[in-house]
mmCIF file of C-alpha atoms and ligand atoms in Angstrom:
data_model
loop_
_atom_site.group_PDB
_atom_site.id
_atom_site.type_symbol
_atom_site.label_atom_id
_atom_site.label_comp_id
_atom_site.label_asym_id
_atom_site.label_seq_id
_atom_site.Cartn_x
_atom_site.Cartn_y
_atom_site.Cartn_z
ATOM 1 C CA MET A 1 0.000 0.000 0.000
ATOM 2 C CA LYS A 2 1.295 3.417 -0.865
ATOM 3 C CA LYS A 3 1.192 6.164 1.645
ATOM 4 C CA PHE A 4 2.198 9.728 1.093
ATOM 5 C CA ILE A 5 2.400 12.345 3.730
ATOM 6 C CA SER A 6 2.549 15.918 2.577
ATOM 7 C CA ALA A 7 4.687 18.256 4.599
ATOM 8 C CA PHE A 8 2.595 21.177 3.455
ATOM 9 C CA LEU A 9 1.442 22.307 6.840
ATOM 10 C CA ALA A 10 3.493 20.147 9.129
ATOM 11 C CA ALA A 11 6.130 21.828 11.237
ATOM 12 C CA VAL A 12 9.289 19.910 12.027
ATOM 13 C CA VAL A 13 10.094 22.117 14.929
ATOM 14 C CA PHE A 14 7.522 23.545 17.222
ATOM 15 C CA ILE A 15 8.041 26.437 19.457
ATOM 16 C CA ALA A 16 7.269 26.677 23.101
ATOM 17 C CA VAL A 17 8.074 30.148 24.296
ATOM 18 C CA LEU A 18 9.115 30.207 27.912
ATOM 19 C CA SER A 19 7.320 33.381 28.808
ATOM 20 C CA SER A 20 4.594 33.024 26.240
ATOM 21 C CA PHE A 21 1.532 35.146 26.248
ATOM 22 C CA SER A 22 2.106 37.101 29.428
ATOM 23 C CA SER A 23 -0.480 39.836 29.520
ATOM 24 C CA CYS A 24 -0.038 43.517 30.146
ATOM 25 C CA GLU A 25 -0.984 44.967 33.501
ATOM 26 C CA LYS A 26 -2.875 47.784 31.808
ATOM 27 C CA ASN A 27 -4.896 45.803 29.306
ATOM 28 C CA GLU A 28 -5.410 42.305 28.086
ATOM 29 C CA GLU A 29 -3.120 42.559 25.077
ATOM 30 C CA LYS A 30 -0.785 39.659 24.477
ATOM 31 C CA GLU A 31 2.975 39.886 24.528
ATOM 32 C CA TYR A 32 3.188 38.429 21.040
ATOM 33 C CA PHE A 33 1.531 38.901 17.698
ATOM 34 C CA ASP A 34 1.429 35.637 15.719
ATOM 35 C CA ALA A 35 0.873 35.455 11.990
ATOM 36 C CA ASN A 36 1.156 32.715 9.381
ATOM 37 C CA PHE A 37 1.706 32.534 5.669
ATOM 38 C CA ILE A 38 2.704 29.913 3.131
ATOM 39 C CA ALA A 39 5.923 30.145 1.122
ATOM 40 C CA MET A 40 8.098 27.542 -0.588
ATOM 41 C CA ASP A 41 5.399 24.917 0.020
ATOM 42 C CA THR A 42 5.833 25.440 3.733
ATOM 43 C CA ALA A 43 3.888 26.986 6.589
ATOM 44 C CA VAL A 44 5.726 29.991 7.999
ATOM 45 C CA THR A 45 4.938 31.448 11.433
ATOM 46 C CA VAL A 46 6.135 34.874 12.491
ATOM 47 C CA ARG A 47 5.938 35.688 16.214
ATOM 48 C CA LEU A 48 6.596 39.356 16.976
ATOM 49 C CA ALA A 49 6.843 41.094 20.347
ATOM 50 C CA ARG A 50 4.236 43.831 20.626
ATOM 51 C CA ASN A 51 5.946 46.085 23.135
ATOM 52 C CA SER A 52 8.329 48.660 21.776
ATOM 53 C CA GLY A 53 9.934 49.685 25.022
ATOM 54 C CA LYS A 54 9.805 49.925 28.772
ATOM 55 C CA LYS A 55 9.903 52.900 31.076
ATOM 56 C CA ASP A 56 9.583 53.013 34.841
ATOM 57 C CA GLY A 57 8.459 49.419 34.832
ATOM 58 C CA ARG A 58 5.674 50.038 32.301
ATOM 59 C CA LYS A 59 5.620 49.059 28.671
ATOM 60 C CA ILE A 60 5.141 52.330 26.849
ATOM 61 C CA ILE A 61 4.016 51.477 23.363
ATOM 62 C CA TYR A 62 2.177 48.537 21.964
ATOM 63 C CA PHE A 63 2.355 47.894 18.277
ATOM 64 C CA ASP A 64 -1.124 47.377 16.953
ATOM 65 C CA ASP A 65 -2.248 44.615 14.605
ATOM 66 C CA ALA A 66 -2.202 46.854 11.546
ATOM 67 C CA TYR A 67 1.457 47.744 12.021
ATOM 68 C CA LEU A 68 2.524 44.188 12.815
ATOM 69 C CA ASN A 69 0.480 42.852 9.910
ATOM 70 C CA GLU A 70 2.421 45.146 7.622
ATOM 71 C CA ILE A 71 5.680 43.709 8.965
ATOM 72 C CA LYS A 72 4.378 40.178 8.510
ATOM 73 C CA GLN A 73 3.376 41.073 4.923
ATOM 74 C CA ASN A 74 6.897 42.337 4.248
ATOM 75 C CA CYS A 75 8.260 39.014 5.545
ATOM 76 C CA ALA A 76 5.903 37.153 3.210
ATOM 77 C CA ASP A 77 7.010 39.363 0.292
ATOM 78 C CA ILE A 78 10.684 38.626 1.006
ATOM 79 C CA ALA A 79 9.940 34.888 1.019
ATOM 80 C CA LYS A 80 7.903 35.118 -2.195
ATOM 81 C CA GLU A 81 10.627 37.068 -3.972
ATOM 82 C CA ILE A 82 13.268 34.520 -2.990
ATOM 83 C CA GLU A 83 10.959 31.665 -3.972
ATOM 84 C CA ALA A 84 10.466 33.302 -7.371
ATOM 85 C CA SER A 85 14.184 32.999 -8.094
ATOM 86 C CA LEU A 86 15.040 29.730 -6.265
ATOM 87 C CA SER A 87 12.085 27.533 -7.203
ATOM 88 C CA ARG A 88 12.607 24.674 -9.654
ATOM 89 C CA THR A 89 8.953 24.743 -10.667
ATOM 90 C CA ILE A 90 8.149 28.443 -11.044
ATOM 91 C CA ASP A 91 8.521 29.557 -14.668
ATOM 92 C CA GLY A 92 11.002 32.389 -15.035
ATOM 93 C CA SER A 93 12.924 31.593 -11.842
ATOM 94 C CA ILE A 94 16.721 31.735 -12.125
ATOM 95 C CA VAL A 95 16.858 28.044 -11.224
ATOM 96 C CA SER A 96 14.390 27.173 -13.996
ATOM 97 C CA TYR A 97 16.631 28.967 -16.524
ATOM 98 C CA ILE A 98 19.750 27.192 -15.284
ATOM 99 C CA ASN A 99 17.868 23.880 -15.451
ATOM 100 C CA LYS A 100 16.974 24.233 -19.124
ATOM 101 C CA GLU A 101 19.157 22.311 -21.588
ATOM 102 C CA THR A 102 21.553 25.163 -21.959
ATOM 103 C CA ASP A 103 25.280 25.873 -21.725
ATOM 104 C CA CYS A 104 25.105 29.213 -20.010
ATOM 105 C CA VAL A 105 22.838 31.628 -18.141
ATOM 106 C CA LEU A 106 23.865 35.292 -18.023
ATOM 107 C CA ASP A 107 22.924 38.365 -15.989
ATOM 108 C CA ILE A 108 22.301 36.575 -12.711
ATOM 109 C CA ASP A 109 21.959 38.814 -9.669
ATOM 110 C CA GLY A 110 24.702 38.991 -7.071
ATOM 111 C CA ASP A 111 22.681 37.507 -4.193
ATOM 112 C CA PHE A 112 21.933 34.391 -6.196
ATOM 113 C CA ILE A 113 25.572 34.042 -7.257
ATOM 114 C CA SER A 114 26.639 34.352 -3.598
ATOM 115 C CA LEU A 115 24.173 31.639 -2.600
ATOM 116 C CA LEU A 116 25.570 29.356 -5.324
ATOM 117 C CA ASN A 117 29.141 29.999 -4.191
ATOM 118 C CA GLU A 118 28.187 29.368 -0.570
ATOM 119 C CA SER A 119 26.444 26.133 -1.628
ATOM 120 C CA PHE A 120 29.477 24.846 -3.526
ATOM 121 C CA GLU A 121 31.723 25.656 -0.590
ATOM 122 C CA LEU A 122 29.365 23.770 1.756
ATOM 123 C CA SER A 123 29.355 20.893 -0.702
ATOM 124 C CA GLU A 124 33.143 20.739 -0.795
ATOM 125 C CA ASN A 125 33.452 21.018 2.982
ATOM 126 C CA THR A 126 30.917 18.246 3.587
ATOM 127 C CA GLY A 127 32.674 15.885 1.176
ATOM 128 C CA GLY A 128 29.752 16.128 -1.244
ATOM 129 C CA ALA A 129 27.079 15.015 1.269
ATOM 130 C CA PHE A 130 25.379 18.340 0.572
ATOM 131 C CA ASN A 131 25.041 18.598 -3.184
ATOM 132 C CA ILE A 132 22.925 21.133 -5.083
ATOM 133 C CA THR A 133 23.503 19.459 -8.455
ATOM 134 C CA LEU A 134 21.075 16.602 -7.738
ATOM 135 C CA GLY A 135 18.215 18.141 -9.762
ATOM 136 C CA THR A 136 17.902 15.320 -12.298
ATOM 137 C CA LEU A 137 17.783 12.784 -9.464
ATOM 138 C CA THR A 138 15.259 14.615 -7.258
ATOM 139 C CA GLU A 139 13.093 15.205 -10.328
ATOM 140 C CA LEU A 140 13.252 11.506 -11.220
ATOM 141 C CA TRP A 141 12.123 10.395 -7.758
ATOM 142 C CA ASN A 142 9.681 13.303 -7.408
ATOM 143 C CA ILE A 143 9.148 12.350 -3.764
ATOM 144 C CA THR A 144 6.811 15.243 -2.992
ATOM 145 C CA GLY A 145 4.915 15.133 -6.291
ATOM 146 C CA ASP A 146 1.925 13.087 -7.441
ATOM 147 C CA THR A 147 4.042 10.902 -9.734
ATOM 148 C CA HIS A 148 6.519 9.668 -7.137
ATOM 149 C CA ARG A 149 7.782 6.132 -7.698
ATOM 150 C CA VAL A 150 10.845 3.969 -7.179
ATOM 151 C CA PRO A 151 12.913 4.406 -10.373
ATOM 152 C CA SER A 152 14.901 1.571 -11.956
ATOM 153 C CA ALA A 153 18.636 1.225 -11.199
ATOM 154 C CA GLU A 154 19.361 2.307 -14.822
ATOM 155 C CA GLU A 155 17.292 5.451 -14.456
ATOM 156 C CA ILE A 156 19.061 6.297 -11.196
ATOM 157 C CA SER A 157 22.524 5.795 -12.663
ATOM 158 C CA ASP A 158 21.572 7.859 -15.725
ATOM 159 C CA ALA A 159 20.294 10.688 -13.461
ATOM 160 C CA LEU A 160 23.483 10.509 -11.380
ATOM 161 C CA SER A 161 25.598 10.849 -14.523
ATOM 162 C CA HIS A 162 24.161 14.369 -14.879
ATOM 163 C CA THR A 163 25.157 15.503 -11.376
ATOM 164 C CA GLY A 164 28.460 16.831 -10.031
ATOM 165 C CA ASN A 165 29.979 20.139 -8.979
ATOM 166 C CA ASP A 166 32.661 19.787 -11.662
ATOM 167 C CA LYS A 167 30.010 20.151 -14.402
ATOM 168 C CA ILE A 168 29.033 23.687 -13.450
ATOM 169 C CA THR A 169 31.055 26.901 -13.169
ATOM 170 C CA VAL A 170 29.901 30.029 -11.386
ATOM 171 C CA GLY A 171 31.179 33.362 -12.713
ATOM 172 C CA ALA A 172 30.682 36.904 -11.428
ATOM 173 C CA SER A 173 27.158 37.051 -12.891
ATOM 174 C CA ASP A 174 26.796 33.899 -14.957
ATOM 175 C CA VAL A 175 26.620 30.127 -14.710
ATOM 176 C CA LYS A 176 28.139 27.771 -17.266
ATOM 177 C CA LYS A 177 27.312 24.086 -17.557
ATOM 178 C CA SER A 178 29.508 21.503 -19.257
ATOM 179 C CA ASP A 179 26.590 19.031 -19.118
ATOM 180 C CA ARG A 180 23.442 20.556 -20.552
ATOM 181 C CA LYS A 181 21.269 18.080 -18.681
ATOM 182 C CA LEU A 182 22.583 19.030 -15.241
ATOM 183 C CA LYS A 183 19.943 20.582 -12.986
ATOM 184 C CA ILE A 184 20.317 22.332 -9.669
ATOM 185 C CA ASP A 185 18.055 21.891 -6.636
ATOM 186 C CA LEU A 186 18.353 24.382 -3.783
ATOM 187 C CA GLY A 187 15.713 22.614 -1.657
ATOM 188 C CA ALA A 188 18.148 21.898 1.180
ATOM 189 C CA ILE A 189 19.333 25.486 1.614
ATOM 190 C CA GLY A 190 16.598 27.751 0.200
ATOM 191 C CA LYS A 191 14.373 27.895 3.273
ATOM 192 C CA GLY A 192 17.339 28.650 5.520
ATOM 193 C CA TYR A 193 18.432 31.363 3.107
ATOM 194 C CA ALA A 194 14.938 32.921 3.049
ATOM 195 C CA LEU A 195 14.715 32.679 6.835
ATOM 196 C CA GLU A 196 17.991 34.565 7.161
ATOM 197 C CA LYS A 197 16.789 37.376 4.889
ATOM 198 C CA ILE A 198 13.495 37.625 6.810
ATOM 199 C CA THR A 199 15.315 37.669 10.140
ATOM 200 C CA GLU A 200 17.735 40.356 8.930
ATOM 201 C CA TYR A 201 14.738 42.426 7.867
ATOM 202 C CA LEU A 202 13.022 41.945 11.243
ATOM 203 C CA GLU A 203 16.187 43.042 13.014
ATOM 204 C CA SER A 204 16.017 46.306 11.053
ATOM 205 C CA THR A 205 12.435 47.055 12.209
ATOM 206 C CA ASP A 206 11.223 48.472 15.539
ATOM 207 C CA VAL A 207 10.153 45.014 16.679
ATOM 208 C CA LEU A 208 12.388 44.215 19.613
ATOM 209 C CA TYR A 209 12.318 40.454 19.678
ATOM 210 C CA GLY A 210 10.533 37.429 18.357
ATOM 211 C CA LEU A 211 10.991 34.358 16.253
ATOM 212 C CA VAL A 212 10.202 32.867 12.878
ATOM 213 C CA SER A 213 9.466 29.244 12.070
ATOM 214 C CA PHE A 214 9.973 28.325 8.419
ATOM 215 C CA GLY A 215 9.191 24.628 8.093
ATOM 216 C CA GLY A 216 12.004 22.864 9.856
ATOM 217 C CA ASN A 217 13.978 26.076 10.307
ATOM 218 C CA VAL A 218 13.566 28.442 13.246
ATOM 219 C CA SER A 219 15.189 31.799 13.948
ATOM 220 C CA VAL A 220 15.271 33.786 17.181
ATOM 221 C CA PHE A 221 16.020 37.493 16.921
ATOM 222 C CA GLY A 222 16.342 40.634 19.022
ATOM 223 C CA SER A 223 16.672 40.981 22.733
ATOM 224 C CA LYS A 224 14.112 40.194 25.384
ATOM 225 C CA GLU A 225 16.127 42.192 27.911
ATOM 226 C CA ILE A 226 13.804 45.122 27.355
ATOM 227 C CA LYS A 227 11.283 43.244 29.441
ATOM 228 C CA GLY A 228 13.337 44.395 32.366
ATOM 229 C CA THR A 229 14.722 41.133 33.579
ATOM 230 C CA LYS A 230 18.383 40.311 33.748
ATOM 231 C CA ASP A 231 17.605 36.682 34.362
ATOM 232 C CA GLU A 232 19.453 34.928 31.560
ATOM 233 C CA GLU A 233 17.053 31.999 31.410
ATOM 234 C CA SER A 234 14.049 34.187 30.744
ATOM 235 C CA GLN A 235 15.774 35.645 27.663
ATOM 236 C CA LYS A 236 15.760 32.255 26.030
ATOM 237 C CA TYR A 237 13.302 30.526 23.789
ATOM 238 C CA LYS A 238 12.539 26.878 24.172
ATOM 239 C CA ILE A 239 12.549 25.137 20.809
ATOM 240 C CA GLY A 240 11.049 21.651 20.736
ATOM 241 C CA ILE A 241 12.728 19.092 18.481
ATOM 242 C CA THR A 242 10.119 16.726 17.059
ATOM 243 C CA ASP A 243 10.507 13.033 17.812
ATOM 244 C CA PRO A 244 10.828 11.457 14.341
ATOM 245 C CA LEU A 245 9.416 8.189 15.676
ATOM 246 C CA ASP A 246 6.307 9.846 17.064
ATOM 247 C CA THR A 247 5.769 13.299 15.623
ATOM 248 C CA SER A 248 3.220 14.174 18.313
ATOM 249 C CA LYS A 249 6.126 14.194 20.773
ATOM 250 C CA VAL A 250 9.516 15.848 21.115
ATOM 251 C CA VAL A 251 12.908 14.300 21.852
ATOM 252 C CA GLY A 252 13.803 17.399 23.841
ATOM 253 C CA TYR A 253 14.198 21.154 23.843
ATOM 254 C CA VAL A 254 16.960 23.484 22.726
ATOM 255 C CA TYR A 255 17.257 26.767 24.640
ATOM 256 C CA ILE A 256 18.561 29.706 22.605
ATOM 257 C CA ASP A 257 18.371 33.494 22.777
ATOM 258 C CA SER A 258 19.575 34.115 19.215
ATOM 259 C CA GLY A 259 20.473 32.241 16.062
ATOM 260 C CA TYR A 260 18.939 29.399 14.114
ATOM 261 C CA VAL A 261 17.819 25.793 14.481
ATOM 262 C CA SER A 262 17.321 23.659 11.370
ATOM 263 C CA VAL A 263 15.954 20.111 11.292
ATOM 264 C CA SER A 264 16.155 17.544 8.489
ATOM 265 C CA GLY A 265 14.349 14.246 8.878
ATOM 266 C CA ASP A 266 12.971 11.210 7.075
ATOM 267 C CA TYR A 267 9.475 11.618 8.511
ATOM 268 C CA GLU A 268 8.034 14.600 6.707
ATOM 269 C CA ARG A 269 8.314 14.204 2.984
ATOM 270 C CA TYR A 270 8.242 10.599 1.915
ATOM 271 C CA PHE A 271 6.232 7.774 0.399
ATOM 272 C CA GLU A 272 6.159 4.084 1.265
ATOM 273 C CA GLU A 273 6.226 1.107 -1.063
ATOM 274 C CA ASN A 274 6.443 -2.551 -0.040
ATOM 275 C CA GLY A 275 7.094 -1.496 3.532
ATOM 276 C CA ILE A 276 10.094 0.665 2.608
ATOM 277 C CA ARG A 277 10.120 4.379 3.346
ATOM 278 C CA TYR A 278 11.517 6.498 0.514
ATOM 279 C CA HIS A 279 12.197 9.970 1.874
ATOM 280 C CA HIS A 280 13.471 13.172 0.265
ATOM 281 C CA ILE A 281 17.108 13.371 1.481
ATOM 282 C CA PHE A 282 19.355 11.637 -1.036
ATOM 283 C CA ASP A 283 22.756 10.083 -0.759
ATOM 284 C CA PRO A 284 24.527 11.703 -3.743
ATOM 285 C CA GLU A 285 26.732 8.601 -4.094
ATOM 286 C CA THR A 286 23.990 5.982 -4.390
ATOM 287 C CA GLY A 287 21.130 8.039 -5.781
ATOM 288 C CA TYR A 288 18.789 6.502 -3.185
ATOM 289 C CA PRO A 289 17.311 8.123 -0.066
ATOM 290 C CA ALA A 290 20.117 8.290 2.494
ATOM 291 C CA ASP A 291 20.144 5.235 4.741
ATOM 292 C CA SER A 292 22.605 6.392 7.380
ATOM 293 C CA GLY A 293 20.878 5.072 10.485
ATOM 294 C CA LEU A 294 19.556 8.527 11.360
ATOM 295 C CA SER A 295 15.955 9.623 11.425
ATOM 296 C CA SER A 296 16.576 13.292 12.081
ATOM 297 C CA VAL A 297 19.297 15.863 12.644
ATOM 298 C CA ALA A 298 18.821 19.287 14.230
ATOM 299 C CA VAL A 299 21.602 21.841 13.727
ATOM 300 C CA ILE A 300 22.012 24.932 15.906
ATOM 301 C CA CYS A 301 24.093 27.641 14.231
ATOM 302 C CA SER A 302 24.399 31.423 14.002
ATOM 303 C CA ASP A 303 23.981 31.273 10.208
ATOM 304 C CA ALA A 304 20.656 30.068 8.761
ATOM 305 C CA SER A 305 21.688 28.763 5.345
ATOM 306 C CA THR A 306 24.623 26.924 6.933
ATOM 307 C CA ALA A 307 22.259 25.385 9.514
ATOM 308 C CA ASP A 308 19.867 24.287 6.758
ATOM 309 C CA ALA A 309 22.560 22.813 4.499
ATOM 310 C CA LEU A 310 24.354 21.104 7.390
ATOM 311 C CA SER A 311 21.229 19.423 8.753
ATOM 312 C CA THR A 312 20.790 17.800 5.337
ATOM 313 C CA ALA A 313 24.500 16.957 4.994
ATOM 314 C CA LEU A 314 24.820 15.430 8.487
ATOM 315 C CA PHE A 315 21.732 13.336 7.837
ATOM 316 C CA VAL A 316 23.433 11.900 4.733
ATOM 317 C CA MET A 317 26.746 11.331 6.591
ATOM 318 C CA GLY A 318 25.260 9.407 9.517
ATOM 319 C CA TYR A 319 26.243 9.859 13.160
ATOM 320 C CA GLU A 320 29.894 8.720 13.118
ATOM 321 C CA LYS A 321 30.946 10.720 10.054
ATOM 322 C CA ALA A 322 28.915 13.698 11.258
ATOM 323 C CA LEU A 323 30.773 13.599 14.565
ATOM 324 C CA ASP A 324 34.154 13.595 12.768
ATOM 325 C CA PHE A 325 32.913 16.527 10.729
ATOM 326 C CA TYR A 326 31.910 18.355 13.940
ATOM 327 C CA LYS A 327 35.336 17.712 15.429
ATOM 328 C CA SER A 328 37.013 19.091 12.283
ATOM 329 C CA GLU A 329 35.607 22.518 13.346
ATOM 330 C CA LYS A 330 35.023 23.566 9.742
ATOM 331 C CA TYR A 331 31.808 25.183 10.932
ATOM 332 C CA ASP A 332 30.735 26.439 14.328
ATOM 333 C CA PHE A 333 27.541 24.518 15.149
ATOM 334 C CA GLU A 334 25.939 22.059 17.544
ATOM 335 C CA ALA A 335 23.618 19.190 16.686
ATOM 336 C CA VAL A 336 20.999 16.792 18.031
ATOM 337 C CA PHE A 337 20.914 13.415 16.267
ATOM 338 C CA THR A 338 18.028 10.975 16.540
ATOM 339 C CA LYS A 339 18.767 7.494 15.291
ATOM 340 C CA LYS A 340 16.231 5.175 13.704
ATOM 341 C CA ASP A 341 16.103 3.201 16.970
ATOM 342 C CA GLY A 342 15.053 6.354 18.817
ATOM 343 C CA THR A 343 18.407 7.020 20.530
ATOM 344 C CA THR A 344 19.158 10.732 20.818
ATOM 345 C CA LEU A 345 22.785 11.904 20.747
ATOM 346 C CA LEU A 346 24.256 15.366 21.167
ATOM 347 C CA THR A 347 27.435 17.111 20.075
ATOM 348 C CA SER A 348 29.740 17.822 23.026
ATOM 349 C CA GLY A 349 29.209 21.599 23.003
ATOM 350 C CA LEU A 350 25.492 21.053 23.407
ATOM 351 C CA SER A 351 25.681 18.507 26.199
ATOM 352 C CA GLU A 352 28.291 20.569 28.071
ATOM 353 C CA SER A 353 26.422 23.869 27.767
ATOM 354 C CA GLY A 354 23.134 22.612 29.176
ATOM 355 C CA MET A 355 21.374 24.153 26.166
ATOM 356 C CA PHE A 356 19.485 20.914 25.588
ATOM 357 C CA GLU A 357 16.889 19.407 27.858
ATOM 358 C CA GLU A 358 15.841 15.861 27.121
ATOM 359 C CA TYR A 359 12.125 15.219 27.136
ATOM 360 C CA VAL A 360 11.174 12.895 29.954
ATOM 361 C CA GLU A 361 7.703 11.487 29.847
ATOM 362 C CA GLU A 362 5.695 12.057 33.033
ATOM 363 C CA PRO A 363 5.000 8.736 34.731
ATOM 364 C CA ALA A 364 1.363 7.781 34.299
ATOM 365 C CA GLU A 365 -0.849 8.382 37.337
ATOM 366 C CA PRO A 366 -1.227 5.103 39.218
ATOM 367 C CA ALA A 367 -4.637 3.620 38.653
ATOM 368 C CA ASN A 368 -6.995 4.100 41.546
ATOM 369 C CA THR A 369 -7.670 0.628 42.847
ATOM 370 C CA ASP A 370 -10.109 1.634 45.586
HETATM 371 P P1 ADP B 401 13.292 20.179 4.026
HETATM 372 O O1 ADP B 401 13.224 20.671 2.630
HETATM 373 O O2 ADP B 401 12.181 19.268 4.394
HETATM 374 O O3 ADP B 401 13.528 21.256 5.022
HETATM 375 P P2 ADP B 401 16.064 19.548 3.772
HETATM 376 O O4 ADP B 401 16.497 20.900 4.174
HETATM 377 O O5 ADP B 401 16.848 18.416 4.348
HETATM 378 O O6 ADP B 401 14.569 19.259 4.122
HETATM 379 O O7 ADP B 401 16.152 19.509 2.199
HETATM 380 C C1 ADP B 401 15.743 18.394 1.463
HETATM 381 C C2 ADP B 401 15.592 18.804 0.015
HETATM 382 O O8 ADP B 401 16.879 19.119 -0.517
HETATM 383 C C3 ADP B 401 15.031 17.713 -0.872
HETATM 384 O O9 ADP B 401 13.635 17.838 -1.034
HETATM 385 C C4 ADP B 401 15.788 17.919 -2.185
HETATM 386 O O10 ADP B 401 15.138 18.927 -2.932
HETATM 387 C C5 ADP B 401 17.137 18.440 -1.748
HETATM 388 N N1 ADP B 401 18.140 17.400 -1.449
HETATM 389 C C6 ADP B 401 17.951 16.067 -1.208
HETATM 390 N N2 ADP B 401 19.114 15.452 -0.910
HETATM 391 C C7 ADP B 401 20.086 16.414 -0.946
HETATM 392 C C8 ADP B 401 21.492 16.425 -0.716
HETATM 393 N N3 ADP B 401 22.159 15.312 -0.393
HETATM 394 N N4 ADP B 401 22.126 17.608 -0.850
HETATM 395 C C9 ADP B 401 21.487 18.738 -1.178
HETATM 396 N N5 ADP B 401 20.169 18.789 -1.423
HETATM 397 C C10 ADP B 401 19.459 17.664 -1.288
HETATM 398 MG MG1 MG B 402 18.375 21.519 4.777
#
């Protein structure tokens, strides 16, 4: 029996804000304004602090819904604009031009070129585990589309023959391909990239603090210190990491006051055939969904596109290789790994810092035998 679960509205990471929804002494307004929109096939939630300041122990201005709605709309516009250039399926996107059977695409904007260069650097540094040239392969499998199926070994090896960083060259404003059939897929970095641009925008507004959840990517911005407390713990947000074995639960919580958390897992976008789960994170060497023993990887990092790309790459590597990669200190990050057997493992910086709290199920109430 085939089963397909769309990730359309599912969130990989859910947010539990420590001091959520505290109300004002003067009126019943909430501390946060929450708004949602859809971009890149993903539900995005923006949570913005309403208070603009504090004087003599009283919050002095509250942003009203109209103002915060405008900010949310600007966030949605940023995401839409990025989607319009990064999407494989939107006609006229830069990616769709590069993916045509062509030798060269000219006049590409600087931001896109920078993202490509960053992607190729991440690819090199992860030993190819993160690979944006897998377009022919991801299109063949079409995991998230209606026509998903398990391709033949010949089809997979043919698709793989049109992948590889050596078949594409990035210039100052152009991209050249030595294999016309090569296609790029920025699915593993695009949401992180968009999240970073949205967060940078939010930091430039009057909103003092808040967070954004973009599918499996979360950002925390600003400073909660304005609330008048110097208590470090209360500045932090509590980010729940979904349990891949039971998505109604969490494996634990990450506590951060700034930066990004990105999760990649095998439980969101997949289909099943003959009892085998075929998910959307591919091993670029085999052409099949990565079978590394992991079910999910959460990466905590001060850079969003790095967090997004690394969560995908570490998933492909598997725990042991990912740990070697962590120890190489090529990137400054921490990670939470959940294996297929449900074991959760942490990088040393995370376990030593106390930034992670494992979820412990409350013991069930003893049955009343009276
Ligand atoms: P999600 O998109 O659910 O947040 P990821 O960030 O892990 O998950 O990205 C997975 C997407 O990235 C896939 O849908 C595919 O488009 C692309 N992809 C799959 N495998 C790789 C890989 N090894 N390297 C780079 N991109 C990949
Ligand atoms: Mg990713």
